[in-house]
PDB file of C-alpha atoms and ligand atoms in Angstrom:
ATOM      1  CA  MET W   1       0.000   0.000   0.000  1.00 86.00           C
ATOM      2  CA  MET W   2       1.266   3.441  -0.902  1.00 96.00           C
ATOM      3  CA  PRO W   3       1.670   5.781   2.057  1.00 98.00           C
ATOM      4  CA  ILE W   4      -0.244   8.996   2.504  1.00 98.00           C
ATOM      5  CA  ILE W   5       2.162  11.909   1.994  1.00 99.00           C
ATOM      6  CA  ALA W   6       1.601  14.922   4.224  1.00 99.00           C
ATOM      7  CA  PRO W   7       4.072  17.734   3.502  1.00 99.00           C
ATOM      8  CA  SER W   8       4.629  20.009   6.504  1.00 98.00           C
ATOM      9  CA  LEU W   9       4.111  23.622   5.475  1.00 98.00           C
ATOM     10  CA  LEU W  10       6.363  24.714   8.330  1.00 98.00           C
ATOM     11  CA  SER W  11       9.261  24.363   5.895  1.00 98.00           C
ATOM     12  CA  ALA W  12       7.503  26.242   3.071  1.00 98.00           C
ATOM     13  CA  ASN W  13       8.529  29.673   1.851  1.00 98.00           C
ATOM     14  CA  PHE W  14       6.109  31.940   3.724  1.00 97.00           C
ATOM     15  CA  LEU W  15       6.875  34.836   1.390  1.00 98.00           C
ATOM     16  CA  ASN W  16       5.285  32.855  -1.396  1.00 97.00           C
ATOM     17  CA  LEU W  17       2.727  30.560   0.162  1.00 97.00           C
ATOM     18  CA  GLU W  18       0.396  30.720  -2.810  1.00 97.00           C
ATOM     19  CA  ALA W  19       3.042  29.206  -5.072  1.00 98.00           C
ATOM     20  CA  GLU W  20       3.853  26.567  -2.462  1.00 98.00           C
ATOM     21  CA  CYS W  21       0.170  25.610  -2.238  1.00 98.00           C
ATOM     22  CA  ASN W  22      -0.174  25.473  -6.025  1.00 98.00           C
ATOM     23  CA  MET W  23       2.826  23.187  -6.139  1.00 98.00           C
ATOM     24  CA  LEU W  24       1.327  20.871  -3.497  1.00 98.00           C
ATOM     25  CA  ASN W  25      -2.052  20.883  -5.219  1.00 98.00           C
ATOM     26  CA  GLU W  26      -0.437  19.727  -8.463  1.00 98.00           C
ATOM     27  CA  SER W  27       1.600  17.092  -6.660  1.00 98.00           C
ATOM     28  CA  GLN W  28       0.681  13.656  -5.357  1.00 98.00           C
ATOM     29  CA  ALA W  29       0.632  14.995  -1.803  1.00 98.00           C
ATOM     30  CA  ASP W  30      -2.489  13.730  -0.024  1.00 98.00           C
ATOM     31  CA  TRP W  31      -2.670  15.999   2.994  1.00 99.00           C
ATOM     32  CA  TYR W  32      -1.420  19.400   4.122  1.00 99.00           C
ATOM     33  CA  HIS W  33       0.296  18.949   7.517  1.00 99.00           C
ATOM     34  CA  LEU W  34      -0.081  22.187   9.487  1.00 99.00           C
ATOM     35  CA  ASP W  35       2.056  22.638  12.615  1.00 99.00           C
ATOM     36  CA  VAL W  36       0.638  24.947  15.262  1.00 99.00           C
ATOM     37  CA  MET W  37       3.065  25.930  18.063  1.00 99.00           C
ATOM     38  CA  ASP W  38       2.376  28.105  21.079  1.00 98.00           C
ATOM     39  CA  GLY W  39       5.805  28.790  22.590  1.00 98.00           C
ATOM     40  CA  ARG W  40       4.710  26.994  25.768  1.00 98.00           C
ATOM     41  CA  PHE W  41       4.235  23.344  24.947  1.00 98.00           C
ATOM     42  CA  VAL W  42       7.139  23.629  22.518  1.00 98.00           C
ATOM     43  CA  PRO W  43       9.986  26.149  22.430  1.00 98.00           C
ATOM     44  CA  ASN W  44       8.815  27.781  19.212  1.00 98.00           C
ATOM     45  CA  ILE W  45       5.857  29.771  17.870  1.00 98.00           C
ATOM     46  CA  SER W  46       4.496  29.127  14.376  1.00 98.00           C
ATOM     47  CA  PHE W  47       0.987  30.109  13.306  1.00 98.00           C
ATOM     48  CA  GLY W  48      -2.638  29.788  14.384  1.00 98.00           C
ATOM     49  CA  PRO W  49      -6.153  29.403  12.985  1.00 98.00           C
ATOM     50  CA  MET W  50      -5.948  32.499  10.802  1.00 98.00           C
ATOM     51  CA  ILE W  51      -3.214  30.952   8.661  1.00 98.00           C
ATOM     52  CA  VAL W  52      -4.946  27.554   8.631  1.00 98.00           C
ATOM     53  CA  GLU W  53      -7.953  29.337   7.131  1.00 98.00           C
ATOM     54  CA  PHE W  54      -5.804  30.649   4.268  1.00 98.00           C
ATOM     55  CA  PHE W  55      -4.458  27.147   3.596  1.00 98.00           C
ATOM     56  CA  ARG W  56      -8.034  25.863   3.630  1.00 98.00           C
ATOM     57  CA  LYS W  57      -8.954  28.326   0.893  1.00 98.00           C
ATOM     58  CA  ALA W  58      -5.931  27.293  -1.145  1.00 98.00           C
ATOM     59  CA  THR W  59      -6.641  23.565  -1.303  1.00 98.00           C
ATOM     60  CA  THR W  60      -9.229  20.811  -1.423  1.00 98.00           C
ATOM     61  CA  LYS W  61      -6.745  18.360   0.090  1.00 98.00           C
ATOM     62  CA  VAL W  62      -7.143  17.160   3.667  1.00 99.00           C
ATOM     63  CA  CYS W  63      -5.950  19.726   6.227  1.00 99.00           C
ATOM     64  CA  ASP W  64      -4.183  17.769   8.970  1.00 99.00           C
ATOM     65  CA  VAL W  65      -3.611  20.146  11.874  1.00 99.00           C
ATOM     66  CA  HIS W  66      -1.010  19.188  14.491  1.00 99.00           C
ATOM     67  CA  LEU W  67      -1.512  21.195  17.668  1.00 99.00           C
ATOM     68  CA  MET W  68       1.634  21.577  19.759  1.00 99.00           C
ATOM     69  CA  ILE W  69      -0.131  23.742  22.300  1.00 99.00           C
ATOM     70  CA  GLU W  70      -1.276  23.748  25.913  1.00 98.00           C
ATOM     71  CA  GLU W  71      -5.024  23.733  26.632  1.00 98.00           C
ATOM     72  CA  PRO W  72      -6.035  22.698  23.104  1.00 98.00           C
ATOM     73  CA  GLU W  73      -9.700  22.537  24.205  1.00 98.00           C
ATOM     74  CA  LYS W  74      -9.721  26.354  24.147  1.00 98.00           C
ATOM     75  CA  TYR W  75      -8.985  26.420  20.423  1.00 98.00           C
ATOM     76  CA  ALA W  76     -10.586  23.291  18.929  1.00 98.00           C
ATOM     77  CA  GLU W  77     -13.639  25.186  17.709  1.00 98.00           C
ATOM     78  CA  GLN W  78     -11.526  27.898  16.085  1.00 99.00           C
ATOM     79  CA  PHE W  79      -9.596  25.274  14.168  1.00 99.00           C
ATOM     80  CA  LYS W  80     -12.835  23.637  13.077  1.00 99.00           C
ATOM     81  CA  ASN W  81     -14.058  27.003  11.815  1.00 99.00           C
ATOM     82  CA  ALA W  82     -10.730  27.534  10.076  1.00 99.00           C
ATOM     83  CA  GLY W  83     -11.346  24.335   8.113  1.00 98.00           C
ATOM     84  CA  ALA W  84      -9.294  21.625   9.821  1.00 99.00           C
ATOM     85  CA  ASP W  85     -10.270  18.084   8.775  1.00 99.00           C
ATOM     86  CA  ILE W  86      -8.062  16.272  11.283  1.00 99.00           C
ATOM     87  CA  LEU W  87      -7.080  17.791  14.614  1.00 99.00           C
ATOM     88  CA  SER W  88      -4.315  16.199  16.689  1.00 99.00           C
ATOM     89  CA  VAL W  89      -3.528  17.072  20.281  1.00 99.00           C
ATOM     90  CA  HIS W  90      -0.524  16.002  22.315  1.00 99.00           C
ATOM     91  CA  ILE W  91      -1.045  13.367  24.974  1.00 98.00           C
ATOM     92  CA  GLU W  92       1.512  15.244  27.110  1.00 98.00           C
ATOM     93  CA  ALA W  93      -0.579  18.441  26.934  1.00 98.00           C
ATOM     94  CA  CYS W  94      -3.954  16.896  27.824  1.00 98.00           C
ATOM     95  CA  ARG W  95      -4.981  16.166  31.391  1.00 98.00           C
ATOM     96  CA  HIS W  96      -8.334  14.917  30.140  1.00 98.00           C
ATOM     97  CA  LEU W  97      -7.405  13.417  26.805  1.00 98.00           C
ATOM     98  CA  HIS W  98     -10.653  11.478  26.434  1.00 98.00           C
ATOM     99  CA  ARG W  99     -12.655  14.668  26.835  1.00 98.00           C
ATOM    100  CA  ASN W 100     -10.435  16.460  24.300  1.00 98.00           C
ATOM    101  CA  ILE W 101     -10.988  13.669  21.778  1.00 99.00           C
ATOM    102  CA  GLN W 102     -14.766  13.712  22.282  1.00 98.00           C
ATOM    103  CA  GLN W 103     -14.771  17.470  21.796  1.00 99.00           C
ATOM    104  CA  ILE W 104     -12.853  17.224  18.504  1.00 99.00           C
ATOM    105  CA  LYS W 105     -15.169  14.515  17.195  1.00 98.00           C
ATOM    106  CA  SER W 106     -18.326  16.290  18.267  1.00 98.00           C
ATOM    107  CA  LEU W 107     -17.130  19.326  16.319  1.00 99.00           C
ATOM    108  CA  GLY W 108     -17.076  17.091  13.236  1.00 98.00           C
ATOM    109  CA  MET W 109     -13.343  16.595  12.814  1.00 99.00           C
ATOM    110  CA  LYS W 110     -11.244  13.445  12.818  1.00 99.00           C
ATOM    111  CA  ALA W 111      -9.275  13.154  16.040  1.00 99.00           C
ATOM    112  CA  GLY W 112      -5.576  12.438  16.396  1.00 99.00           C
ATOM    113  CA  VAL W 113      -3.240  11.977  19.332  1.00 99.00           C
ATOM    114  CA  ALA W 114       0.395  13.024  19.009  1.00 99.00           C
ATOM    115  CA  VAL W 115       3.061  11.494  21.220  1.00 98.00           C
ATOM    116  CA  ASN W 116       6.543  12.759  21.998  1.00 99.00           C
ATOM    117  CA  PRO W 117       9.592  10.508  21.620  1.00 98.00           C
ATOM    118  CA  HIS W 118       9.667   9.675  25.343  1.00 98.00           C
ATOM    119  CA  THR W 119       6.014   8.602  25.554  1.00 98.00           C
ATOM    120  CA  PRO W 120       5.529   4.830  25.260  1.00 98.00           C
ATOM    121  CA  VAL W 121       2.958   3.658  22.714  1.00 98.00           C
ATOM    122  CA  ALA W 122       1.381   1.660  25.559  1.00 98.00           C
ATOM    123  CA  ALA W 123       0.085   5.009  26.858  1.00 98.00           C
ATOM    124  CA  LEU W 124      -2.308   4.983  23.887  1.00 98.00           C
ATOM    125  CA  SER W 125      -3.844   1.658  24.841  1.00 98.00           C
ATOM    126  CA  ASP W 126      -7.093   2.960  26.333  1.00 98.00           C
ATOM    127  CA  ILE W 127      -7.705   5.743  23.813  1.00 98.00           C
ATOM    128  CA  LEU W 128      -6.801   3.915  20.592  1.00 98.00           C
ATOM    129  CA  HIS W 129     -10.356   2.790  19.794  1.00 98.00           C
ATOM    130  CA  ASP W 130     -11.600   6.384  20.111  1.00 98.00           C
ATOM    131  CA  ILE W 131      -9.237   8.008  17.632  1.00 99.00           C
ATOM    132  CA  ASP W 132      -8.554   8.181  13.896  1.00 99.00           C
ATOM    133  CA  LEU W 133      -4.830   8.847  13.936  1.00 99.00           C
ATOM    134  CA  VAL W 134      -1.698   8.576  16.043  1.00 99.00           C
ATOM    135  CA  CYS W 135       1.020  11.083  15.243  1.00 99.00           C
ATOM    136  CA  LEU W 136       4.226   9.444  16.429  1.00 98.00           C
ATOM    137  CA  MET W 137       6.886  12.098  16.841  1.00 99.00           C
ATOM    138  CA  SER W 138      10.231  10.935  15.534  1.00 99.00           C
ATOM    139  CA  VAL W 139      11.922  14.152  16.730  1.00 99.00           C
ATOM    140  CA  ASN W 140      11.243  16.421  19.689  1.00 98.00           C
ATOM    141  CA  PRO W 141       8.523  18.737  18.427  1.00 98.00           C
ATOM    142  CA  GLY W 142       9.219  22.398  17.818  1.00 98.00           C
ATOM    143  CA  PHE W 143      11.337  22.620  14.697  1.00 98.00           C
ATOM    144  CA  GLY W 144      11.611  21.281  11.185  1.00 98.00           C
ATOM    145  CA  GLY W 145      14.808  19.812   9.813  1.00 98.00           C
ATOM    146  CA  GLN W 146      15.811  17.633  12.787  1.00 98.00           C
ATOM    147  CA  LYS W 147      17.286  14.152  12.677  1.00 98.00           C
ATOM    148  CA  PHE W 148      15.018  11.077  12.845  1.00 99.00           C
ATOM    149  CA  ILE W 149      15.259   9.211  16.178  1.00 99.00           C
ATOM    150  CA  PRO W 150      15.921   5.570  15.145  1.00 98.00           C
ATOM    151  CA  TYR W 151      14.063   4.016  18.122  1.00 98.00           C
ATOM    152  CA  THR W 152      10.840   5.296  16.521  1.00 98.00           C
ATOM    153  CA  LEU W 153      10.962   2.257  14.202  1.00 98.00           C
ATOM    154  CA  GLU W 154      10.493   0.027  17.245  1.00 98.00           C
ATOM    155  CA  LYS W 155       7.526   2.133  18.376  1.00 98.00           C
ATOM    156  CA  ILE W 156       5.915   1.950  14.939  1.00 99.00           C
ATOM    157  CA  LYS W 157       6.081  -1.859  15.035  1.00 99.00           C
ATOM    158  CA  GLN W 158       4.554  -1.968  18.525  1.00 98.00           C
ATOM    159  CA  LEU W 159       1.774   0.390  17.548  1.00 99.00           C
ATOM    160  CA  ARG W 160       1.050  -1.412  14.270  1.00 98.00           C
ATOM    161  CA  LYS W 161       0.670  -4.633  16.265  1.00 98.00           C
ATOM    162  CA  MET W 162      -1.729  -3.003  18.740  1.00 98.00           C
ATOM    163  CA  VAL W 163      -3.843  -1.494  15.950  1.00 98.00           C
ATOM    164  CA  ASP W 164      -4.016  -4.700  13.889  1.00 98.00           C
ATOM    165  CA  GLU W 165      -4.640  -7.033  16.817  1.00 98.00           C
ATOM    166  CA  ARG W 166      -7.682  -4.971  17.726  1.00 98.00           C
ATOM    167  CA  GLY W 167      -8.843  -4.669  14.134  1.00 98.00           C
ATOM    168  CA  LEU W 168      -8.831  -0.882  14.300  1.00 98.00           C
ATOM    169  CA  ASN W 169      -8.600   1.602  11.482  1.00 97.00           C
ATOM    170  CA  VAL W 170      -6.176   4.111  12.962  1.00 98.00           C
ATOM    171  CA  HIS W 171      -3.618   5.942  10.836  1.00 99.00           C
ATOM    172  CA  ILE W 172      -0.017   5.753  12.028  1.00 99.00           C
ATOM    173  CA  GLU W 173       1.631   9.037  11.054  1.00 99.00           C
ATOM    174  CA  ILE W 174       5.355   9.632  11.440  1.00 99.00           C
ATOM    175  CA  ASP W 175       6.414  13.198  12.030  1.00 99.00           C
ATOM    176  CA  GLY W 176       9.991  14.461  11.981  1.00 99.00           C
ATOM    177  CA  GLY W 177      13.153  13.713  10.068  1.00 98.00           C
ATOM    178  CA  VAL W 178      11.531  11.664   7.304  1.00 98.00           C
ATOM    179  CA  THR W 179      13.944  11.450   4.354  1.00 98.00           C
ATOM    180  CA  MET W 180      14.284   9.596   1.043  1.00 98.00           C
ATOM    181  CA  GLU W 181      16.716   7.311   2.817  1.00 98.00           C
ATOM    182  CA  ASN W 182      14.539   6.260   5.772  1.00 98.00           C
ATOM    183  CA  ALA W 183      11.006   6.502   4.332  1.00 98.00           C
ATOM    184  CA  ALA W 184      10.894   2.914   3.049  1.00 98.00           C
ATOM    185  CA  SER W 185      11.912   1.442   6.409  1.00 98.00           C
ATOM    186  CA  ILE W 186       9.328   3.621   8.190  1.00 98.00           C
ATOM    187  CA  VAL W 187       6.572   2.292   5.930  1.00 98.00           C
ATOM    188  CA  ALA W 188       7.894  -1.268   6.242  1.00 98.00           C
ATOM    189  CA  ALA W 189       7.659  -0.937  10.036  1.00 98.00           C
ATOM    190  CA  GLY W 190       3.941  -0.208   9.694  1.00 98.00           C
ATOM    191  CA  ALA W 191       3.390   3.529   9.221  1.00 98.00           C
ATOM    192  CA  ASP W 192       0.875   4.683   6.615  1.00 98.00           C
ATOM    193  CA  VAL W 193       1.261   8.484   6.783  1.00 99.00           C
ATOM    194  CA  LEU W 194       4.567  10.253   6.206  1.00 99.00           C
ATOM    195  CA  VAL W 195       4.970  13.886   7.220  1.00 99.00           C
ATOM    196  CA  ALA W 196       7.832  15.568   5.386  1.00 98.00           C
ATOM    197  CA  GLY W 197       8.926  19.173   5.790  1.00 98.00           C
ATOM    198  CA  ASN W 198      12.502  19.773   4.803  1.00 98.00           C
ATOM    199  CA  THR W 199      12.697  16.732   2.545  1.00 98.00           C
ATOM    200  CA  VAL W 200       9.948  18.185   0.361  1.00 98.00           C
ATOM    201  CA  PHE W 201      10.390  21.942   0.551  1.00 98.00           C
ATOM    202  CA  LYS W 202      14.180  22.093   0.493  1.00 98.00           C
ATOM    203  CA  SER W 203      14.469  19.697  -2.419  1.00 98.00           C
ATOM    204  CA  SER W 204      15.266  21.025  -5.888  1.00 98.00           C
ATOM    205  CA  ASP W 205      12.146  19.387  -7.325  1.00 98.00           C
ATOM    206  CA  PRO W 206       9.476  19.088  -4.596  1.00 98.00           C
ATOM    207  CA  ILE W 207       6.854  17.555  -6.901  1.00 98.00           C
ATOM    208  CA  LYS W 208       9.200  14.791  -7.926  1.00 98.00           C
ATOM    209  CA  THR W 209      10.293  14.279  -4.318  1.00 98.00           C
ATOM    210  CA  ILE W 210       6.667  13.786  -3.256  1.00 98.00           C
ATOM    211  CA  THR W 211       6.122  11.243  -6.040  1.00 98.00           C
ATOM    212  CA  LYS W 212       9.255   9.382  -5.015  1.00 98.00           C
ATOM    213  CA  LEU W 213       8.235   9.321  -1.348  1.00 98.00           C
ATOM    214  CA  LYS W 214       4.884   7.919  -2.361  1.00 97.00           C
ATOM    215  CA  GLU W 215       6.281   5.265  -4.653  1.00 95.00           C
ATOM    216  CA  LEU W 216       9.317   4.182  -2.618  1.00 89.00           C
TER     217      LEU W 216
HETATM  218  C1  DX5 B   1       7.988  19.329  14.269  1.00 69.91           C
HETATM  219  C2  DX5 B   1       6.771  19.329  13.381  1.00 69.91           C
HETATM  220  C3  DX5 B   1       7.007  18.622  12.108  1.00 69.91           C
HETATM  221  C4  DX5 B   1       8.084  19.238  11.251  1.00 69.91           C
HETATM  222  C5  DX5 B   1       8.624  18.187  10.355  1.00 69.91           C
HETATM  223  O1  DX5 B   1       7.681  19.870  15.500  1.00 69.91           O
HETATM  224  O2  DX5 B   1       5.691  18.693  14.049  1.00 69.91           O
HETATM  225  O3  DX5 B   1       5.801  18.455  11.383  1.00 69.91           O
HETATM  226  O4  DX5 B   1       7.632  20.333  10.494  1.00 69.91           O
HETATM  227  O5  DX5 B   1       9.679  18.718   9.631  1.00 69.91           O
HETATM  228  P1  DX5 B   1      10.825  17.811   9.026  1.00 69.91           P
HETATM  229  O6  DX5 B   1      10.183  16.854   8.074  1.00 69.91           O
HETATM  230  O7  DX5 B   1      11.719  18.799   8.329  1.00 69.91           O
HETATM  231  O8  DX5 B   1      11.510  17.105  10.154  1.00 69.91           O
HETATM  232 ZN1   ZN B   2       3.870  18.073  12.824  1.00 69.91          ZN
END
């Protein structure tokens, strides 16, 4: 099965977002991966619902919004109104994760849970049947262009086993440091969604890079 490719716009040229979106729209990219950072949960600030709304207007592709923020329940509705299709919250930022997930679903979005490199996949055990996607961080969130943490491959295998044994339909998305070199092994381990920031946007031919990632 070919993986879903979700380029991370964090690495796009923000002086020319329209051209970047046109490029993605022409490409085989399946989703837009939109990284929201608050400067509290992660040591960086990116963009909020206003920018997501512009991306929404620029594409018919799935808008996959990755919230790296504290108190995501305060903003879920704004992201729905901005046009998010999938909304992921961090397990480490949610004291009442189950409630957060119910909120996202009741707003009519697909719900994802993102986990930092130190969080065991076992922590997802009792929420897995309630969600549509797990975003496994393969770097510490906050910045594009970091190096893939190899132990993630082990976590992908564990999670794939959990998902399949229970007959669930949960996407396993890998976020951070995905390259041409490691993408095949990530998919072989059981992931079905590849986020790629630098690999796509810093390549000399992003459209071709996306095709290659998809067909690896
Ligand atoms: C990191 C973000 C990622 C990031 C990926 O905090 O969640 O989505 O943009 O960028 P690359 O692919 O360059 O590691
Ligand atoms: Zn992300």
